[in-house]
Each structure stands twice: as structure tokens, then as C-alpha cells.
Amino acid sequence: THSLHRRQRQMCIRDSFNPLQNPVPDVNKPLAEREIGGLGIYITRTLMDDLEYQRINDHNTLTMNISLAAQRC
């Protein structure tokens, strides 16, 4: 689900695991030496203003918040 409140976007994803438990990838390593996967979570952690994980009714829920007023580039 997603919503827009006062120039802030909130998105909630239900999944089968807690993505915040994944280790942060070493993005300074050469590509040939990196593990496959994990960059989506890394990008999400980098771009979002706030991430919150909760276990709700036997579901894993990740809530992501980002301000639309912030300059990103």
C-alpha cells in the first residue's frame, strides 16, 4: 500500500522476511568480488528518510517514508 501525506510518501510492503536483517553490501568492492543480490535493499536504505520493520498479524511489514520536498540529486 502507499499514501501521500503533507509532501511525504509512505509505502508498506508485506513479505516473508525482514530485509533490514540483511548485511549492508560493500559497494566499494569490484563487481566480480561482490555477492549477488542485496543492492535493492541497499538502495532503499540509502534513498528513504525512514524505514521501519514490524511483525503484524503473522506478516512481515516494511514501512518506508520519503519526503517529496528533499533534493535527491
Tab-separated table of N, CA and C in Angstrom:
chain	number	residue	atom	x	y	z
A	1	THR	N	0.842	-1.188	0.000
A	1	THR	CA	0.000	0.000	0.000
A	1	THR	C	0.880	1.242	0.000
A	2	HIS	N	0.312	2.353	-0.380
A	2	HIS	CA	1.056	3.606	-0.295
A	2	HIS	C	0.091	4.743	-0.009
A	3	SER	N	0.636	5.836	0.513
A	3	SER	CA	-0.182	7.012	0.795
A	3	SER	C	0.691	8.250	0.684
A	4	LEU	N	0.036	9.397	0.560
A	4	LEU	CA	0.723	10.679	0.437
A	4	LEU	C	0.174	11.609	1.509
A	5	HIS	N	1.061	12.064	2.393
A	5	HIS	CA	0.667	12.957	3.476
A	5	HIS	C	1.643	14.115	3.554
A	6	ARG	N	1.167	15.325	3.396
A	6	ARG	CA	1.981	16.522	3.611
A	6	ARG	C	3.360	16.422	2.964
A	7	ARG	N	3.363	16.178	1.698
A	7	ARG	CA	4.613	16.115	0.930
A	7	ARG	C	5.514	14.960	1.353
A	8	GLN	N	4.910	13.909	1.876
A	8	GLN	CA	5.677	12.731	2.254
A	8	GLN	C	4.969	11.495	1.716
A	9	ARG	N	5.720	10.617	1.112
A	9	ARG	CA	5.174	9.372	0.578
A	9	ARG	C	5.479	8.251	1.568
A	10	GLN	N	4.479	7.414	1.825
A	10	GLN	CA	4.669	6.262	2.693
A	10	GLN	C	4.263	5.015	1.926
A	11	MET	N	5.123	4.005	1.958
A	11	MET	CA	4.855	2.743	1.286
A	11	MET	C	5.040	1.607	2.281
A	12	CYS	N	4.147	0.635	2.223
A	12	CYS	CA	4.241	-0.542	3.087
A	12	CYS	C	4.295	-1.785	2.208
A	13	ILE	N	5.240	-2.667	2.532
A	13	ILE	CA	5.394	-3.916	1.792
A	13	ILE	C	5.321	-5.059	2.782
A	14	ARG	N	4.519	-6.057	2.446
A	14	ARG	CA	4.465	-7.280	3.241
A	14	ARG	C	5.274	-8.338	2.507
A	15	ASP	N	6.101	-9.037	3.255
A	15	ASP	CA	6.986	-10.026	2.658
A	15	ASP	C	7.202	-11.165	3.638
A	16	SER	N	7.989	-12.144	3.218
A	16	SER	CA	8.223	-13.317	4.046
A	16	SER	C	9.484	-13.220	4.897
A	17	PHE	N	10.195	-12.093	4.837
A	17	PHE	CA	11.406	-11.942	5.627
A	17	PHE	C	11.612	-10.480	5.996
A	18	ASN	N	12.526	-10.235	6.935
A	18	ASN	CA	12.868	-8.876	7.339
A	18	ASN	C	14.099	-8.436	6.546
A	19	PRO	N	13.945	-7.573	5.546
A	19	PRO	CA	15.079	-7.177	4.713
A	19	PRO	C	16.120	-6.351	5.460
A	20	LEU	N	15.749	-5.770	6.588
A	20	LEU	CA	16.703	-4.956	7.335
A	20	LEU	C	17.731	-5.814	8.067
A	21	GLN	N	17.513	-7.132	8.119
A	21	GLN	CA	18.483	-8.028	8.734
A	21	GLN	C	19.621	-8.381	7.773
A	22	ASN	N	19.433	-8.112	6.494
A	22	ASN	CA	20.490	-8.404	5.525
A	22	ASN	C	21.685	-7.502	5.765
A	23	PRO	N	22.895	-8.027	5.604
A	23	PRO	CA	24.078	-7.181	5.767
A	23	PRO	C	24.159	-6.133	4.675
A	24	VAL	N	24.767	-5.012	4.997
A	24	VAL	CA	24.958	-3.951	4.008
A	24	VAL	C	26.062	-4.395	3.048
A	25	PRO	N	25.804	-4.381	1.737
A	25	PRO	CA	26.836	-4.822	0.795
A	25	PRO	C	27.987	-3.824	0.722
A	26	ASP	N	29.171	-4.339	0.433
A	26	ASP	CA	30.339	-3.483	0.250
A	26	ASP	C	30.338	-2.998	-1.191
A	27	VAL	N	29.778	-1.814	-1.424
A	27	VAL	CA	29.655	-1.296	-2.789
A	27	VAL	C	30.981	-0.773	-3.329
A	28	ASN	N	32.023	-0.788	-2.521
A	28	ASN	CA	33.342	-0.365	-2.982
A	28	ASN	C	34.153	-1.513	-3.570
A	29	LYS	N	33.691	-2.750	-3.381
A	29	LYS	CA	34.374	-3.899	-3.964
A	29	LYS	C	34.154	-3.916	-5.472
A	30	PRO	N	35.107	-4.457	-6.227
A	30	PRO	CA	34.870	-4.650	-7.665
A	30	PRO	C	33.667	-5.578	-7.878
A	31	LEU	N	32.935	-5.399	-8.953
A	31	LEU	CA	31.735	-6.202	-9.222
A	31	LEU	C	32.019	-7.694	-9.187
A	32	ALA	N	33.155	-8.115	-9.702
A	32	ALA	CA	33.483	-9.536	-9.756
A	32	ALA	C	33.643	-10.152	-8.368
A	33	GLU	N	33.895	-9.343	-7.357
A	33	GLU	CA	34.119	-9.843	-5.996
A	33	GLU	C	32.886	-9.727	-5.098
A	34	ARG	N	31.832	-9.118	-5.582
A	34	ARG	CA	30.637	-8.915	-4.756
A	34	ARG	C	29.728	-10.125	-4.776
A	35	GLU	N	28.992	-10.285	-3.667
A	35	GLU	CA	27.936	-11.285	-3.605
A	35	GLU	C	26.780	-10.836	-4.498
A	36	ILE	N	26.056	-11.788	-5.052
A	36	ILE	CA	24.887	-11.467	-5.865
A	36	ILE	C	23.738	-11.092	-4.938
A	37	GLY	N	23.024	-10.026	-5.280
A	37	GLY	CA	21.850	-9.625	-4.518
A	37	GLY	C	22.151	-8.607	-3.432
A	38	GLY	N	21.080	-8.040	-2.883
A	38	GLY	CA	21.203	-7.112	-1.769
A	38	GLY	C	21.262	-5.645	-2.150
A	39	LEU	N	21.431	-5.336	-3.440
A	39	LEU	CA	21.539	-3.925	-3.820
A	39	LEU	C	20.201	-3.195	-3.757
A	40	GLY	N	19.108	-3.888	-3.967
A	40	GLY	CA	17.795	-3.249	-3.859
A	40	GLY	C	17.537	-2.746	-2.451
A	41	ILE	N	17.895	-3.562	-1.478
A	41	ILE	CA	17.743	-3.167	-0.076
A	41	ILE	C	18.694	-2.015	0.242
A	42	TYR	N	19.912	-2.097	-0.279
A	42	TYR	CA	20.898	-1.028	-0.077
A	42	TYR	C	20.379	0.302	-0.646
A	43	ILE	N	19.844	0.275	-1.854
A	43	ILE	CA	19.314	1.494	-2.482
A	43	ILE	C	18.141	2.033	-1.680
A	44	THR	N	17.269	1.141	-1.211
A	44	THR	CA	16.125	1.561	-0.404
A	44	THR	C	16.597	2.223	0.882
A	45	ARG	N	17.570	1.608	1.556
A	45	ARG	CA	18.109	2.209	2.788
A	45	ARG	C	18.717	3.579	2.515
A	46	THR	N	19.372	3.724	1.387
A	46	THR	CA	20.050	4.971	1.041
A	46	THR	C	19.066	6.088	0.700
A	47	LEU	N	18.006	5.766	-0.027
A	47	LEU	CA	17.089	6.798	-0.509
A	47	LEU	C	15.989	7.192	0.479
A	48	MET	N	15.547	6.264	1.304
A	48	MET	CA	14.428	6.547	2.192
A	48	MET	C	14.857	7.381	3.397
A	49	ASP	N	13.946	8.222	3.863
A	49	ASP	CA	14.186	9.010	5.067
A	49	ASP	C	14.018	8.171	6.326
A	50	ASP	N	13.139	7.162	6.256
A	50	ASP	CA	12.858	6.346	7.430
A	50	ASP	C	12.404	4.969	6.975
A	51	LEU	N	12.909	3.931	7.627
A	51	LEU	CA	12.478	2.552	7.405
A	51	LEU	C	12.071	1.958	8.738
A	52	GLU	N	10.967	1.229	8.740
A	52	GLU	CA	10.508	0.601	9.971
A	52	GLU	C	10.004	-0.803	9.651
A	53	TYR	N	10.510	-1.781	10.371
A	53	TYR	CA	10.061	-3.164	10.220
A	53	TYR	C	9.170	-3.530	11.397
A	54	GLN	N	8.063	-4.216	11.093
A	54	GLN	CA	7.168	-4.704	12.142
A	54	GLN	C	6.642	-6.074	11.745
A	55	ARG	N	6.370	-6.877	12.741
A	55	ARG	CA	5.681	-8.149	12.527
A	55	ARG	C	4.238	-7.909	12.937
A	56	ILE	N	3.300	-7.936	11.962
A	56	ILE	CA	1.896	-7.621	12.207
A	56	ILE	C	1.038	-8.780	11.726
A	57	ASN	N	0.274	-9.372	12.638
A	57	ASN	CA	-0.645	-10.464	12.294
A	57	ASN	C	0.030	-11.549	11.460
A	58	ASP	N	1.166	-12.026	11.920
A	58	ASP	CA	1.919	-13.086	11.241
A	58	ASP	C	2.433	-12.685	9.860
A	59	HIS	N	2.567	-11.392	9.621
A	59	HIS	CA	3.143	-10.899	8.368
A	59	HIS	C	4.301	-9.955	8.681
A	60	ASN	N	5.343	-10.020	7.867
A	60	ASN	CA	6.452	-9.069	7.964
A	60	ASN	C	6.078	-7.836	7.173
A	61	THR	N	6.160	-6.664	7.785
A	61	THR	CA	5.765	-5.422	7.136
A	61	THR	C	6.908	-4.418	7.213
A	62	LEU	N	7.318	-3.922	6.058
A	62	LEU	CA	8.344	-2.890	5.973
A	62	LEU	C	7.661	-1.595	5.550
A	63	THR	N	7.766	-0.567	6.383
A	63	THR	CA	7.194	0.736	6.077
A	63	THR	C	8.333	1.680	5.715
A	64	MET	N	8.205	2.323	4.552
A	64	MET	CA	9.234	3.228	4.050
A	64	MET	C	8.637	4.615	3.905
A	65	ASN	N	9.355	5.629	4.371
A	65	ASN	CA	8.908	7.015	4.262
A	65	ASN	C	9.966	7.836	3.538
A	66	ILE	N	9.505	8.708	2.646
A	66	ILE	CA	10.405	9.604	1.939
A	66	ILE	C	9.725	10.959	1.777
A	67	SER	N	10.477	12.009	2.031
A	67	SER	CA	9.965	13.358	1.862
A	67	SER	C	10.066	13.741	0.396
A	68	LEU	N	8.980	14.260	-0.156
A	68	LEU	CA	8.981	14.668	-1.556
A	68	LEU	C	9.607	16.041	-1.752
A	69	ALA	N	9.839	16.774	-0.659
A	69	ALA	CA	10.416	18.104	-0.759
A	69	ALA	C	11.950	18.066	-0.791
A	70	ALA	N	12.538	16.946	-0.373
A	70	ALA	CA	14.001	16.856	-0.295
A	70	ALA	C	14.627	16.759	-1.679
A	71	GLN	N	15.762	17.377	-1.839
A	71	GLN	CA	16.528	17.265	-3.080
A	71	GLN	C	17.356	15.998	-3.014
A	72	ARG	N	17.246	15.145	-3.998
A	72	ARG	CA	17.924	13.853	-4.001
A	72	ARG	C	19.144	13.806	-4.913
A	73	CYS	N	19.243	14.713	-5.854
A	73	CYS	CA	20.362	14.651	-6.812
A	73	CYS	C	21.284	15.837	-6.678
